[in-house]
Amino acid sequence: MKTIEKSLYQTVLYLQSDPKGKKIVSKILKEKFENLIVTKSEDEAIVYFQKYQNSIELIIADIYISSKHCLHFIKTIRDVSCDIPIILFGELIEYSQLIKAIDLNINGFCEKPIKKDELSKKIDKILKCLDLKKEQRQQDIITFEQSKLNTMVEVMSNIAHHWRQPLNSIGSLMVKLEAKTDEKQLTDEDIYDVIEKTNSIITYLSTIINDFRNCFKATNHSTDVELHELFGAMLSFYIADLSYYDIDIKVHYEEQSLKNIRYSEMLKQVLMVVINNSKEAIITKVNKTSKGLIDINVYAQDGMLYIDIYDNGNGIEDEMFEKIFDPYFTTKFKSQGTGLGLYRAKILVEKHMMGYIDIKNIADGVCCSIVLPLNEIR
């Protein structure tokens, strides 16, 4: 039976000043990496790092190079990337240098003379962590794409609500046209009237498609949009859908919050997730005693922009709060939710927009707070 060998890792950068240890270290690294870059100076190592940083997965360095410690080189690396693992070699390292190395997030240290088994175990431990990170990144990509697909489904659902009445109107025109034809009362004026009204409805339907495309166009670029324009587009998007379920939506602004905002496309996607959750909570609420309401307050405070979204739907059970942002966790029935919406919203807000998102129960429903730094607001 054939065994499938695990593919080698990409590139390792080895900064060395010890000819005796070079042979041992190089042999271990060649067994684990496709490419081994060996250099004897910090300047040369920095040049190689800048050239191959996208493929370098590990850096190994002597802490002393040409009678100088290599912490300047490590700091240069950390200014660019905090993720690349680094292992240092050394002997009789000064306490102050050790503290500096720890502060620079060194992942391992080996005393000289180098022991093959010790070094190999340290490298294997680091590579195992790299594998886990790669798997997590791949899983994040998959769940993110699934969430985007769910967003598209929500968009299509809203388009359906916008199209329903115009399509019914076209249907009514066709019924009248057919009835007059059967009764042999159809005139040229009737035909032109139907054509004119149908063309008007078709133009309206085309406008809806363009509005939706502009509101939720796919882009990774940051764009500047005034907040009142952004929320105006959101209200236009939701008004027909929410009215169908007898839900009112209102937006209140403080004057100082009416700024231009970057990452507007990301914020639209986050708002869409939260508003959809509020809508579902109101629709499924038991013992309704009042009309559904989604109330959005936008204000600035202490250098931050706050967007608080309240609804009078079902609250969230206390034990669910710890998992509310986890992927695939949903408070809905399995047939109604995938558990990816809030997970994706959290990634967009915290990793891309440098803010944070929080959810809490209030007296008659739930409040979702989106907080963004004002330095991202123009």
GROMACS .gro file of C-alpha atoms in nm:
model
  378
    1MET     CA    1   0.000   0.000   0.000
    2LYS     CA    2   0.136   0.340  -0.097
    3THR     CA    3   0.177   0.610   0.165
    4ILE     CA    4   0.112   0.970   0.076
    5GLU     CA    5   0.396   1.193   0.189
    6LYS     CA    6   0.304   1.524   0.343
    7SER     CA    7   0.407   1.816   0.123
    8LEU     CA    8   0.700   2.024   0.244
    9TYR     CA    9   0.656   2.372   0.382
   10GLN     CA   10   0.758   2.660   0.159
   11THR     CA   11   1.062   2.861   0.270
   12VAL     CA   12   1.277   2.899   0.581
   13LEU     CA   13   1.522   3.186   0.633
   14TYR     CA   14   1.833   3.088   0.831
   15LEU     CA   15   2.058   3.366   0.965
   16GLN     CA   16   2.372   3.195   1.094
   17SER     CA   17   2.722   3.276   1.217
   18ASP     CA   18   2.825   2.932   1.344
   19PRO     CA   19   2.983   2.706   1.078
   20LYS     CA   20   2.978   2.415   1.324
   21GLY     CA   21   2.604   2.426   1.379
   22LYS     CA   22   2.518   2.510   1.018
   23LYS     CA   23   2.540   2.151   0.896
   24ILE     CA   24   2.304   2.015   1.165
   25VAL     CA   25   2.050   2.293   1.127
   26SER     CA   26   2.055   2.290   0.747
   27LYS     CA   27   1.996   1.914   0.736
   28ILE     CA   28   1.687   1.942   0.958
   29LEU     CA   29   1.548   2.236   0.761
   30LYS     CA   30   1.598   2.068   0.423
   31GLU     CA   31   1.389   1.775   0.544
   32LYS     CA   32   1.096   2.001   0.628
   33PHE     CA   33   1.109   2.290   0.378
   34GLU     CA   34   1.121   2.316   0.001
   35ASN     CA   35   1.351   2.619   0.006
   36LEU     CA   36   1.631   2.703   0.247
   37ILE     CA   37   1.781   3.053   0.242
   38VAL     CA   38   2.108   3.081   0.438
   39THR     CA   39   2.264   3.419   0.506
   40LYS     CA   40   2.542   3.551   0.731
   41SER     CA   41   2.443   3.916   0.775
   42GLU     CA   42   2.140   4.108   0.897
   43ASP     CA   43   2.132   4.336   0.593
   44GLU     CA   44   2.133   4.042   0.356
   45ALA     CA   45   1.866   3.865   0.562
   46ILE     CA   46   1.641   4.173   0.545
   47VAL     CA   47   1.680   4.185   0.166
   48TYR     CA   48   1.584   3.817   0.137
   49PHE     CA   49   1.290   3.866   0.372
   50GLN     CA   50   1.155   4.159   0.172
   51LYS     CA   51   1.186   3.955  -0.147
   52TYR     CA   52   1.035   3.627  -0.022
   53GLN     CA   53   0.821   3.728   0.277
   54ASN     CA   54   0.504   3.585   0.121
   55SER     CA   55   0.654   3.236   0.117
   56ILE     CA   56   0.873   3.243   0.431
   57GLU     CA   57   0.709   3.033   0.703
   58LEU     CA   58   0.990   3.023   0.961
   59ILE     CA   59   1.298   3.227   1.056
   60ILE     CA   60   1.591   3.079   1.249
   61ALA     CA   61   1.872   3.306   1.363
   62ASP     CA   62   2.182   3.319   1.580
   63ILE     CA   63   2.123   3.584   1.842
   64TYR     CA   64   2.478   3.711   1.786
   65ILE     CA   65   2.590   3.789   1.432
   66SER     CA   66   2.944   3.926   1.384
   67SER     CA   67   2.968   4.017   1.755
   68LYS     CA   68   2.631   4.197   1.740
   69HIS     CA   69   2.294   4.070   1.855
   70CYS     CA   70   2.033   4.020   1.582
   71LEU     CA   71   1.742   4.182   1.767
   72HIS     CA   72   1.746   4.476   1.525
   73PHE     CA   73   1.677   4.229   1.245
   74ILE     CA   74   1.398   4.064   1.448
   75LYS     CA   75   1.240   4.404   1.520
   76THR     CA   76   1.247   4.482   1.147
   77ILE     CA   77   1.062   4.156   1.082
   78ARG     CA   78   0.807   4.224   1.355
   79ASP     CA   79   0.737   4.571   1.215
   80VAL     CA   80   0.616   4.393   0.902
   81SER     CA   81   0.468   4.070   1.040
   82CYS     CA   82   0.376   3.949   1.388
   83ASP     CA   83   0.282   3.606   1.259
   84ILE     CA   84   0.603   3.457   1.118
   85PRO     CA   85   0.750   3.225   1.384
   86ILE     CA   86   1.111   3.288   1.489
   87ILE     CA   87   1.357   3.058   1.670
   88LEU     CA   88   1.682   3.195   1.815
   89PHE     CA   89   2.011   3.018   1.897
   90GLY     CA   90   2.254   3.144   2.154
   91GLU     CA   91   2.481   3.086   2.449
   92LEU     CA   92   2.535   3.295   2.758
   93ILE     CA   93   2.256   3.529   2.650
   94GLU     CA   94   2.226   3.841   2.863
   95TYR     CA   95   1.908   3.879   3.067
   96SER     CA   96   1.828   4.216   2.908
   97GLN     CA   97   1.860   4.066   2.559
   98LEU     CA   98   1.636   3.775   2.657
   99ILE     CA   99   1.365   4.017   2.777
  100LYS     CA  100   1.388   4.210   2.450
  101ALA     CA  101   1.358   3.885   2.255
  102ILE     CA  102   1.047   3.787   2.451
  103ASP     CA  103   0.895   4.130   2.387
  104LEU     CA  104   0.951   4.071   2.014
  105ASN     CA  105   0.737   3.756   2.037
  106ILE     CA  106   1.010   3.498   1.981
  107ASN     CA  107   0.860   3.151   1.942
  108GLY     CA  108   1.154   2.942   2.062
  109PHE     CA  109   1.513   2.946   2.190
  110CYS     CA  110   1.784   2.679   2.162
  111GLU     CA  111   2.108   2.682   2.356
  112LYS     CA  112   2.436   2.603   2.185
  113PRO     CA  113   2.574   2.355   2.111
  114ILE     CA  114   2.265   2.273   1.906
  115LYS     CA  115   2.095   1.943   1.983
  116LYS     CA  116   1.931   1.791   1.676
  117ASP     CA  117   1.632   1.633   1.856
  118GLU     CA  118   1.557   1.946   2.059
  119LEU     CA  119   1.560   2.171   1.753
  120SER     CA  120   1.353   1.927   1.547
  121LYS     CA  121   1.084   1.908   1.817
  122LYS     CA  122   1.065   2.287   1.845
  123ILE     CA  123   1.027   2.322   1.468
  124ASP     CA  124   0.762   2.046   1.453
  125LYS     CA  125   0.564   2.218   1.728
  126ILE     CA  126   0.570   2.547   1.537
  127LEU     CA  127   0.475   2.379   1.209
  128LYS     CA  128   0.182   2.208   1.378
  129CYS     CA  129   0.055   2.550   1.488
  130LEU     CA  130   0.100   2.676   1.131
  131ASP     CA  131  -0.112   2.387   1.004
  132LEU     CA  132  -0.389   2.471   1.250
  133LYS     CA  133  -0.383   2.837   1.145
  134LYS     CA  134  -0.400   2.741   0.777
  135GLU     CA  135  -0.696   2.512   0.844
  136GLN     CA  136  -0.870   2.789   1.038
  137ARG     CA  137  -0.810   3.041   0.759
  138GLN     CA  138  -0.948   2.795   0.505
  139GLN     CA  139  -1.253   2.733   0.722
  140ASP     CA  140  -1.303   3.109   0.761
  141ILE     CA  141  -1.296   3.148   0.383
  142ILE     CA  142  -1.555   2.872   0.340
  143THR     CA  143  -1.791   3.007   0.605
  144PHE     CA  144  -1.746   3.361   0.473
  145GLU     CA  145  -1.843   3.252   0.122
  146GLN     CA  146  -2.143   3.063   0.258
  147SER     CA  147  -2.250   3.374   0.445
  148LYS     CA  148  -2.218   3.584   0.129
  149LEU     CA  149  -2.442   3.334  -0.049
  150ASN     CA  150  -2.699   3.368   0.230
  151THR     CA  151  -2.684   3.745   0.190
  152MET     CA  152  -2.762   3.704  -0.179
  153VAL     CA  153  -3.066   3.495  -0.086
  154GLU     CA  154  -3.185   3.773   0.146
  155VAL     CA  155  -3.138   4.028  -0.133
  156MET     CA  156  -3.343   3.816  -0.372
  157SER     CA  157  -3.615   3.782  -0.109
  158ASN     CA  158  -3.635   4.160  -0.077
  159ILE     CA  159  -3.639   4.204  -0.454
  160ALA     CA  160  -3.931   3.960  -0.466
  161HIS     CA  161  -4.128   4.180  -0.225
  162HIS     CA  162  -4.054   4.488  -0.437
  163TRP     CA  163  -4.153   4.309  -0.757
  164ARG     CA  164  -4.469   4.138  -0.631
  165GLN     CA  165  -4.710   4.432  -0.667
  166PRO     CA  166  -4.581   4.553  -1.008
  167LEU     CA  167  -4.602   4.199  -1.145
  168ASN     CA  168  -4.957   4.170  -1.012
  169SER     CA  169  -5.037   4.494  -1.193
  170ILE     CA  170  -4.904   4.353  -1.521
  171GLY     CA  171  -5.113   4.041  -1.460
  172SER     CA  172  -5.425   4.254  -1.408
  173LEU     CA  173  -5.359   4.441  -1.733
  174MET     CA  174  -5.329   4.110  -1.919
  175VAL     CA  175  -5.657   3.983  -1.768
  176LYS     CA  176  -5.840   4.299  -1.879
  177LEU     CA  177  -5.683   4.273  -2.224
  178GLU     CA  178  -5.791   3.910  -2.255
  179ALA     CA  179  -6.144   3.989  -2.134
  180LYS     CA  180  -6.192   4.266  -2.391
  181THR     CA  181  -6.053   4.039  -2.662
  182ASP     CA  182  -6.301   3.764  -2.571
  183GLU     CA  183  -6.586   4.017  -2.573
  184LYS     CA  184  -6.459   4.159  -2.902
  185GLN     CA  185  -6.445   4.505  -2.748
  186LEU     CA  186  -6.068   4.552  -2.782
  187THR     CA  187  -5.967   4.881  -2.944
  188ASP     CA  188  -5.635   5.023  -3.055
  189GLU     CA  189  -5.661   5.270  -2.768
  190ASP     CA  190  -5.687   4.979  -2.521
  191ILE     CA  191  -5.379   4.814  -2.669
  192TYR     CA  192  -5.171   5.134  -2.657
  193ASP     CA  193  -5.287   5.198  -2.300
  194VAL     CA  194  -5.173   4.850  -2.190
  195ILE     CA  195  -4.841   4.891  -2.372
  196GLU     CA  196  -4.779   5.229  -2.208
  197LYS     CA  197  -4.862   5.106  -1.857
  198THR     CA  198  -4.663   4.784  -1.902
  199ASN     CA  199  -4.356   4.976  -2.024
  200SER     CA  200  -4.387   5.207  -1.724
  201ILE     CA  201  -4.395   4.909  -1.487
  202ILE     CA  202  -4.101   4.742  -1.663
  203THR     CA  203  -3.900   5.065  -1.628
  204TYR     CA  204  -3.984   5.069  -1.257
  205LEU     CA  205  -3.872   4.706  -1.218
  206SER     CA  206  -3.546   4.785  -1.396
  207THR     CA  207  -3.491   5.079  -1.161
  208ILE     CA  208  -3.538   4.848  -0.862
  209ILE     CA  209  -3.267   4.613  -0.993
  210ASN     CA  210  -3.026   4.904  -1.044
  211ASP     CA  211  -3.100   5.043  -0.698
  212PHE     CA  212  -3.037   4.706  -0.536
  213ARG     CA  213  -2.719   4.654  -0.735
  214ASN     CA  214  -2.586   4.995  -0.632
  215CYS     CA  215  -2.689   4.942  -0.271
  216PHE     CA  216  -2.515   4.607  -0.234
  217LYS     CA  217  -2.255   4.599  -0.507
  218ALA     CA  218  -1.965   4.365  -0.433
  219THR     CA  219  -1.646   4.559  -0.371
  220ASN     CA  220  -1.340   4.533  -0.151
  221HIS     CA  221  -1.255   4.901  -0.190
  222SER     CA  222  -1.324   5.153   0.083
  223THR     CA  223  -1.554   5.428  -0.036
  224ASP     CA  224  -1.673   5.747   0.130
  225VAL     CA  225  -2.050   5.775   0.167
  226GLU     CA  226  -2.251   6.010   0.387
  227LEU     CA  227  -2.431   5.823   0.663
  228HIS     CA  228  -2.774   5.963   0.579
  229GLU     CA  229  -2.729   5.844   0.219
  230LEU     CA  230  -2.627   5.499   0.339
  231PHE     CA  231  -2.929   5.465   0.567
  232GLY     CA  232  -3.155   5.613   0.300
  233ALA     CA  233  -3.048   5.333   0.067
  234MET     CA  234  -3.106   5.076   0.342
  235LEU     CA  235  -3.458   5.207   0.411
  236SER     CA  236  -3.545   5.197   0.041
  237PHE     CA  237  -3.419   4.842   0.032
  238TYR     CA  238  -3.627   4.722   0.326
  239ILE     CA  239  -3.943   4.933   0.321
  240ALA     CA  240  -4.155   4.698   0.107
  241ASP     CA  241  -4.038   4.383   0.283
  242LEU     CA  242  -4.091   4.518   0.636
  243SER     CA  243  -4.428   4.675   0.547
  244TYR     CA  244  -4.544   4.335   0.426
  245TYR     CA  245  -4.483   4.202   0.779
  246ASP     CA  246  -4.633   4.514   0.945
  247ILE     CA  247  -4.296   4.632   1.078
  248ASP     CA  248  -4.193   4.999   1.101
  249ILE     CA  249  -3.827   5.100   1.067
  250LYS     CA  250  -3.698   5.439   1.183
  251VAL     CA  251  -3.355   5.606   1.186
  252HIS     CA  252  -3.254   5.891   1.419
  253TYR     CA  253  -2.930   6.088   1.378
  254GLU     CA  254  -2.737   6.328   1.595
  255GLU     CA  255  -2.599   6.616   1.389
  256GLN     CA  256  -2.235   6.544   1.478
  257SER     CA  257  -2.274   6.186   1.353
  258LEU     CA  258  -2.364   6.292   0.997
  259LYS     CA  259  -2.019   6.225   0.856
  260ASN     CA  260  -1.879   6.048   0.556
  261ILE     CA  261  -1.795   5.689   0.641
  262ARG     CA  262  -1.536   5.461   0.487
  263TYR     CA  263  -1.602   5.091   0.432
  264SER     CA  264  -1.963   5.176   0.348
  265GLU     CA  265  -2.016   4.851   0.155
  266MET     CA  266  -1.903   4.646   0.456
  267LEU     CA  267  -2.128   4.847   0.688
  268LYS     CA  268  -2.426   4.785   0.458
  269GLN     CA  269  -2.365   4.412   0.481
  270VAL     CA  270  -2.342   4.428   0.861
  271LEU     CA  271  -2.662   4.634   0.885
  272MET     CA  272  -2.838   4.390   0.657
  273VAL     CA  273  -2.750   4.099   0.887
  274VAL     CA  274  -2.872   4.282   1.198
  275ILE     CA  275  -3.194   4.412   1.040
  276ASN     CA  276  -3.277   4.068   0.901
  277ASN     CA  277  -3.228   3.917   1.247
  278SER     CA  278  -3.456   4.183   1.397
  279LYS     CA  279  -3.719   4.116   1.131
  280GLU     CA  280  -3.713   3.741   1.199
  281ALA     CA  281  -3.734   3.799   1.576
  282ILE     CA  282  -4.042   4.019   1.533
  283ILE     CA  283  -4.212   3.782   1.287
  284THR     CA  284  -4.167   3.482   1.517
  285LYS     CA  285  -4.257   3.668   1.837
  286VAL     CA  286  -4.524   3.497   2.044
  287ASN     CA  287  -4.814   3.699   2.194
  288LYS     CA  288  -4.764   4.016   1.990
  289THR     CA  289  -4.926   4.314   2.159
  290SER     CA  290  -4.788   4.595   1.943
  291LYS     CA  291  -4.673   4.667   1.591
  292GLY     CA  292  -4.326   4.550   1.494
  293LEU     CA  293  -4.057   4.818   1.529
  294ILE     CA  294  -3.690   4.845   1.432
  295ASP     CA  295  -3.543   5.166   1.573
  296ILE     CA  296  -3.192   5.280   1.473
  297ASN     CA  297  -3.007   5.551   1.669
  298VAL     CA  298  -2.684   5.698   1.529
  299TYR     CA  299  -2.467   5.922   1.749
  300ALA     CA  300  -2.105   6.014   1.824
  301GLN     CA  301  -1.944   5.990   2.166
  302ASP     CA  302  -1.586   5.981   2.302
  303GLY     CA  303  -1.427   5.955   1.960
  304MET     CA  304  -1.652   5.669   1.850
  305LEU     CA  305  -1.956   5.641   1.624
  306TYR     CA  306  -2.241   5.437   1.772
  307ILE     CA  307  -2.513   5.267   1.570
  308ASP     CA  308  -2.769   5.115   1.808
  309ILE     CA  309  -3.034   4.896   1.646
  310TYR     CA  310  -3.333   4.814   1.868
  311ASP     CA  311  -3.620   4.578   1.794
  312ASN     CA  312  -3.928   4.467   1.985
  313GLY     CA  313  -3.900   4.104   1.884
  314ASN     CA  314  -3.808   3.803   2.093
  315GLY     CA  315  -3.520   3.847   2.334
  316ILE     CA  316  -3.220   3.613   2.345
  317GLU     CA  317  -3.186   3.348   2.613
  318ASP     CA  318  -2.896   3.418   2.851
  319GLU     CA  319  -2.714   3.092   2.778
  320MET     CA  320  -2.703   3.179   2.408
  321PHE     CA  321  -2.502   3.501   2.442
  322GLU     CA  322  -2.166   3.326   2.470
  323LYS     CA  323  -2.222   3.157   2.132
  324ILE     CA  324  -2.418   3.426   1.950
  325PHE     CA  325  -2.122   3.519   1.724
  326ASP     CA  326  -1.997   3.162   1.672
  327PRO     CA  327  -2.012   3.020   1.318
  328TYR     CA  328  -2.310   2.791   1.252
  329PHE     CA  329  -2.481   2.887   1.579
  330THR     CA  330  -2.837   3.006   1.525
  331THR     CA  331  -3.129   3.096   1.751
  332LYS     CA  332  -3.368   3.015   1.465
  333PHE     CA  333  -3.497   2.680   1.350
  334LYS     CA  334  -3.235   2.493   1.148
  335SER     CA  335  -3.448   2.532   0.836
  336GLN     CA  336  -3.456   2.911   0.880
  337GLY     CA  337  -3.099   3.003   0.970
  338THR     CA  338  -2.740   2.900   0.905
  339GLY     CA  339  -2.569   3.077   1.196
  340LEU     CA  340  -2.325   3.262   0.968
  341GLY     CA  341  -2.475   3.612   0.961
  342LEU     CA  342  -2.353   3.749   1.294
  343TYR     CA  343  -2.025   3.559   1.259
  344ARG     CA  344  -1.957   3.740   0.932
  345ALA     CA  345  -2.077   4.072   1.075
  346LYS     CA  346  -1.832   4.041   1.364
  347ILE     CA  347  -1.541   3.971   1.127
  348LEU     CA  348  -1.630   4.272   0.910
  349VAL     CA  349  -1.668   4.510   1.205
  350GLU     CA  350  -1.372   4.399   1.417
  351LYS     CA  351  -1.112   4.282   1.165
  352HIS     CA  352  -1.181   4.515   0.875
  353MET     CA  353  -1.344   4.826   1.026
  354MET     CA  354  -1.147   4.827   1.355
  355GLY     CA  355  -1.461   4.855   1.567
  356TYR     CA  356  -1.667   4.616   1.773
  357ILE     CA  357  -2.020   4.478   1.783
  358ASP     CA  358  -2.227   4.381   2.086
  359ILE     CA  359  -2.577   4.245   2.150
  360LYS     CA  360  -2.785   4.267   2.466
  361ASN     CA  361  -3.142   4.216   2.578
  362ILE     CA  362  -3.355   4.521   2.656
  363ALA     CA  363  -3.699   4.557   2.814
  364ASP     CA  364  -3.894   4.467   2.502
  365GLY     CA  365  -3.651   4.299   2.266
  366VAL     CA  366  -3.284   4.325   2.170
  367CYS     CA  367  -3.030   4.601   2.108
  368CYS     CA  368  -2.736   4.545   1.873
  369SER     CA  369  -2.463   4.809   1.903
  370ILE     CA  370  -2.208   4.868   1.627
  371VAL     CA  371  -1.921   5.092   1.740
  372LEU     CA  372  -1.669   5.236   1.493
  373PRO     CA  373  -1.370   5.466   1.554
  374LEU     CA  374  -1.429   5.820   1.433
  375ASN     CA  375  -1.086   5.823   1.268
  376GLU     CA  376  -1.248   5.597   1.008
  377ILE     CA  377  -1.530   5.852   0.973
  378ARG     CA  378  -1.462   6.158   0.762
   0.00000   0.00000   0.00000
